[in-house]
């Protein structure tokens, strides 16, 4: 599978603990795909919801295509995500039972098609975020020390 990363939602990894990941297709218009090929997509404040056994992506910003005309798309429109019925039922049960949130983590190309990686997540508390930052700093220091030894 040839996977070319477009964008990553780094804020999601900072604010949430990710428990399970799913890869979904996304329904786009022509000008949206052209904008995405120019890396004009932002997943920062976006989220997913399940409505009538379908998953929708809300608040995802895709900039208008600069060469688009009157057929250009709306920037923050709701977009449908494509998953199997079995996956959608599994996700909806976990959301209802365990109180997970559904967060988009990454957008990437797979053989010319745009895919969105979504994750079942729970919000981190402030002390969890601090703990992760300390671990990250310690790892960085260890990498620097091992690099300087050789």
mmCIF file of C-alpha atoms in Angstrom:
data_model
loop_
_atom_site.group_PDB
_atom_site.id
_atom_site.type_symbol
_atom_site.label_atom_id
_atom_site.label_comp_id
_atom_site.label_asym_id
_atom_site.label_seq_id
_atom_site.Cartn_x
_atom_site.Cartn_y
_atom_site.Cartn_z
ATOM 1 C CA UNK A 1 0.000 0.000 0.000
ATOM 2 C CA UNK A 2 1.562 3.263 -1.137
ATOM 3 C CA UNK A 3 0.575 5.779 1.551
ATOM 4 C CA UNK A 4 1.405 9.474 1.096
ATOM 5 C CA UNK A 5 0.637 11.601 4.158
ATOM 6 C CA UNK A 6 -1.236 14.877 3.557
ATOM 7 C CA UNK A 7 -1.825 16.214 7.066
ATOM 8 C CA UNK A 8 -1.841 15.060 10.679
ATOM 9 C CA UNK A 9 -4.043 16.312 13.488
ATOM 10 C CA UNK A 10 -1.308 16.853 16.081
ATOM 11 C CA UNK A 11 -3.738 18.552 18.453
ATOM 12 C CA UNK A 12 -5.736 15.317 18.690
ATOM 13 C CA UNK A 13 -2.681 13.375 19.875
ATOM 14 C CA UNK A 14 -2.022 16.101 22.461
ATOM 15 C CA UNK A 15 -5.585 16.370 23.779
ATOM 16 C CA UNK A 16 -6.790 12.741 23.553
ATOM 17 C CA UNK A 17 -5.716 9.193 24.343
ATOM 18 C CA UNK A 18 -6.294 7.198 21.151
ATOM 19 C CA UNK A 19 -7.525 3.633 21.741
ATOM 20 C CA UNK A 20 -8.487 2.308 18.304
ATOM 21 C CA UNK A 21 -7.969 3.543 14.739
ATOM 22 C CA UNK A 22 -10.032 3.075 11.571
ATOM 23 C CA UNK A 23 -9.348 4.088 7.968
ATOM 24 C CA UNK A 24 -12.296 5.627 6.131
ATOM 25 C CA UNK A 25 -12.872 6.936 2.642
ATOM 26 C CA UNK A 26 -14.347 10.396 2.233
ATOM 27 C CA UNK A 27 -16.913 11.802 -0.216
ATOM 28 C CA UNK A 28 -15.458 14.886 -1.943
ATOM 29 C CA UNK A 29 -16.278 17.182 -4.850
ATOM 30 C CA UNK A 30 -13.856 17.937 -7.691
ATOM 31 C CA UNK A 31 -12.551 21.242 -6.355
ATOM 32 C CA UNK A 32 -12.067 19.731 -2.889
ATOM 33 C CA UNK A 33 -9.773 17.003 -4.182
ATOM 34 C CA UNK A 34 -7.762 19.561 -6.153
ATOM 35 C CA UNK A 35 -7.318 21.663 -3.007
ATOM 36 C CA UNK A 36 -6.284 18.615 -1.000
ATOM 37 C CA UNK A 37 -3.650 17.777 -3.631
ATOM 38 C CA UNK A 38 -2.247 21.269 -2.853
ATOM 39 C CA UNK A 39 -2.180 20.381 0.906
ATOM 40 C CA UNK A 40 -4.947 22.892 1.692
ATOM 41 C CA UNK A 41 -6.719 20.801 4.350
ATOM 42 C CA UNK A 42 -6.853 21.354 8.120
ATOM 43 C CA UNK A 43 -8.155 18.740 10.592
ATOM 44 C CA UNK A 44 -7.324 20.764 13.713
ATOM 45 C CA UNK A 45 -10.813 21.435 15.144
ATOM 46 C CA UNK A 46 -12.728 18.741 13.286
ATOM 47 C CA UNK A 47 -14.747 15.891 14.767
ATOM 48 C CA UNK A 48 -16.974 13.027 13.609
ATOM 49 C CA UNK A 49 -20.559 12.105 14.470
ATOM 50 C CA UNK A 50 -22.773 9.143 13.663
ATOM 51 C CA UNK A 51 -26.183 10.055 12.173
ATOM 52 C CA UNK A 52 -28.555 7.326 10.900
ATOM 53 C CA UNK A 53 -25.776 4.699 10.779
ATOM 54 C CA UNK A 54 -23.549 6.987 8.711
ATOM 55 C CA UNK A 55 -20.428 8.809 9.887
ATOM 56 C CA UNK A 56 -19.970 12.474 9.014
ATOM 57 C CA UNK A 57 -16.914 14.705 9.339
ATOM 58 C CA UNK A 58 -17.692 18.154 10.743
ATOM 59 C CA UNK A 59 -15.647 21.360 10.842
ATOM 60 C CA UNK A 60 -12.871 20.121 8.542
ATOM 61 C CA UNK A 61 -11.466 23.103 6.649
ATOM 62 C CA UNK A 62 -10.579 22.573 2.987
ATOM 63 C CA UNK A 63 -9.552 25.838 1.357
ATOM 64 C CA UNK A 64 -11.342 26.836 -1.861
ATOM 65 C CA UNK A 65 -9.523 25.866 -5.039
ATOM 66 C CA UNK A 66 -7.858 29.034 -6.355
ATOM 67 C CA UNK A 67 -8.661 28.194 -9.999
ATOM 68 C CA UNK A 68 -12.202 27.118 -9.155
ATOM 69 C CA UNK A 69 -15.109 29.172 -10.422
ATOM 70 C CA UNK A 70 -18.729 29.343 -9.316
ATOM 71 C CA UNK A 71 -18.669 25.570 -8.711
ATOM 72 C CA UNK A 72 -16.137 25.964 -5.899
ATOM 73 C CA UNK A 73 -16.980 24.180 -2.650
ATOM 74 C CA UNK A 74 -17.959 25.504 0.765
ATOM 75 C CA UNK A 75 -14.921 25.493 3.097
ATOM 76 C CA UNK A 76 -16.340 23.799 6.214
ATOM 77 C CA UNK A 77 -19.191 21.739 4.829
ATOM 78 C CA UNK A 78 -20.162 18.404 6.373
ATOM 79 C CA UNK A 79 -18.542 15.478 4.567
ATOM 80 C CA UNK A 80 -19.583 11.833 4.632
ATOM 81 C CA UNK A 81 -17.048 9.186 5.644
ATOM 82 C CA UNK A 82 -17.182 5.735 4.065
ATOM 83 C CA UNK A 83 -16.887 2.711 6.367
ATOM 84 C CA UNK A 84 -18.477 -0.722 6.366
ATOM 85 C CA UNK A 85 -21.713 -1.222 8.265
ATOM 86 C CA UNK A 86 -19.964 -3.610 10.669
ATOM 87 C CA UNK A 87 -17.322 -0.991 11.512
ATOM 88 C CA UNK A 88 -19.927 1.731 12.016
ATOM 89 C CA UNK A 89 -21.930 -0.495 14.403
ATOM 90 C CA UNK A 90 -18.772 -1.364 16.343
ATOM 91 C CA UNK A 91 -17.840 2.325 16.651
ATOM 92 C CA UNK A 92 -21.348 3.418 17.674
ATOM 93 C CA UNK A 93 -21.523 0.729 20.374
ATOM 94 C CA UNK A 94 -18.181 1.826 21.841
ATOM 95 C CA UNK A 95 -19.251 5.493 21.779
ATOM 96 C CA UNK A 96 -22.534 4.738 23.561
ATOM 97 C CA UNK A 97 -21.119 2.216 26.043
ATOM 98 C CA UNK A 98 -17.715 3.642 26.942
ATOM 99 C CA UNK A 99 -18.137 7.344 26.150
ATOM 100 C CA UNK A 100 -15.464 7.628 23.472
ATOM 101 C CA UNK A 101 -15.140 10.540 21.059
ATOM 102 C CA UNK A 102 -14.547 10.043 17.331
ATOM 103 C CA UNK A 103 -11.650 12.213 16.164
ATOM 104 C CA UNK A 104 -9.985 12.472 12.720
ATOM 105 C CA UNK A 105 -6.257 11.856 13.121
ATOM 106 C CA UNK A 106 -4.706 11.929 9.673
ATOM 107 C CA UNK A 107 -5.474 12.474 5.990
ATOM 108 C CA UNK A 108 -3.479 10.602 3.360
ATOM 109 C CA UNK A 109 -3.509 9.317 -0.213
ATOM 110 C CA UNK A 110 -3.711 5.605 -1.016
ATOM 111 C CA UNK A 111 -3.275 4.941 -4.741
ATOM 112 C CA UNK A 112 -4.771 8.335 -5.639
ATOM 113 C CA UNK A 113 -7.720 8.229 -3.220
ATOM 114 C CA UNK A 114 -8.020 10.388 -0.103
ATOM 115 C CA UNK A 115 -8.478 8.452 3.125
ATOM 116 C CA UNK A 116 -9.075 9.740 6.654
ATOM 117 C CA UNK A 117 -7.798 7.877 9.698
ATOM 118 C CA UNK A 118 -10.236 8.295 12.574
ATOM 119 C CA UNK A 119 -9.686 7.239 16.150
ATOM 120 C CA UNK A 120 -11.770 6.304 19.150
ATOM 121 C CA UNK A 121 -10.445 8.606 21.839
ATOM 122 C CA UNK A 122 -10.972 9.856 25.367
ATOM 123 C CA UNK A 123 -9.921 13.311 26.507
ATOM 124 C CA UNK A 124 -6.751 13.720 28.548
ATOM 125 C CA UNK A 125 -6.682 15.531 31.849
ATOM 126 C CA UNK A 126 -4.164 18.333 32.392
ATOM 127 C CA UNK A 127 -1.847 16.146 34.471
ATOM 128 C CA UNK A 128 -1.834 13.503 31.684
ATOM 129 C CA UNK A 129 -0.717 16.135 29.191
ATOM 130 C CA UNK A 130 2.091 17.260 31.516
ATOM 131 C CA UNK A 131 3.174 13.657 32.040
ATOM 132 C CA UNK A 132 3.353 13.088 28.265
ATOM 133 C CA UNK A 133 5.416 16.253 27.833
ATOM 134 C CA UNK A 134 7.896 15.084 30.503
ATOM 135 C CA UNK A 135 8.218 11.659 28.819
ATOM 136 C CA UNK A 136 8.781 13.337 25.454
ATOM 137 C CA UNK A 137 11.505 15.580 26.921
ATOM 138 C CA UNK A 138 13.204 12.604 28.579
ATOM 139 C CA UNK A 139 13.181 10.644 25.329
ATOM 140 C CA UNK A 140 14.641 13.622 23.468
ATOM 141 C CA UNK A 141 17.439 13.948 26.058
ATOM 142 C CA UNK A 142 18.234 10.220 25.819
ATOM 143 C CA UNK A 143 18.385 10.434 22.019
ATOM 144 C CA UNK A 144 20.747 13.422 22.232
ATOM 145 C CA UNK A 145 22.974 11.641 24.753
ATOM 146 C CA UNK A 146 23.186 8.471 22.659
ATOM 147 C CA UNK A 147 23.885 10.528 19.548
ATOM 148 C CA UNK A 148 26.768 12.375 21.260
ATOM 149 C CA UNK A 149 28.390 9.119 22.488
ATOM 150 C CA UNK A 150 29.127 7.879 18.976
#
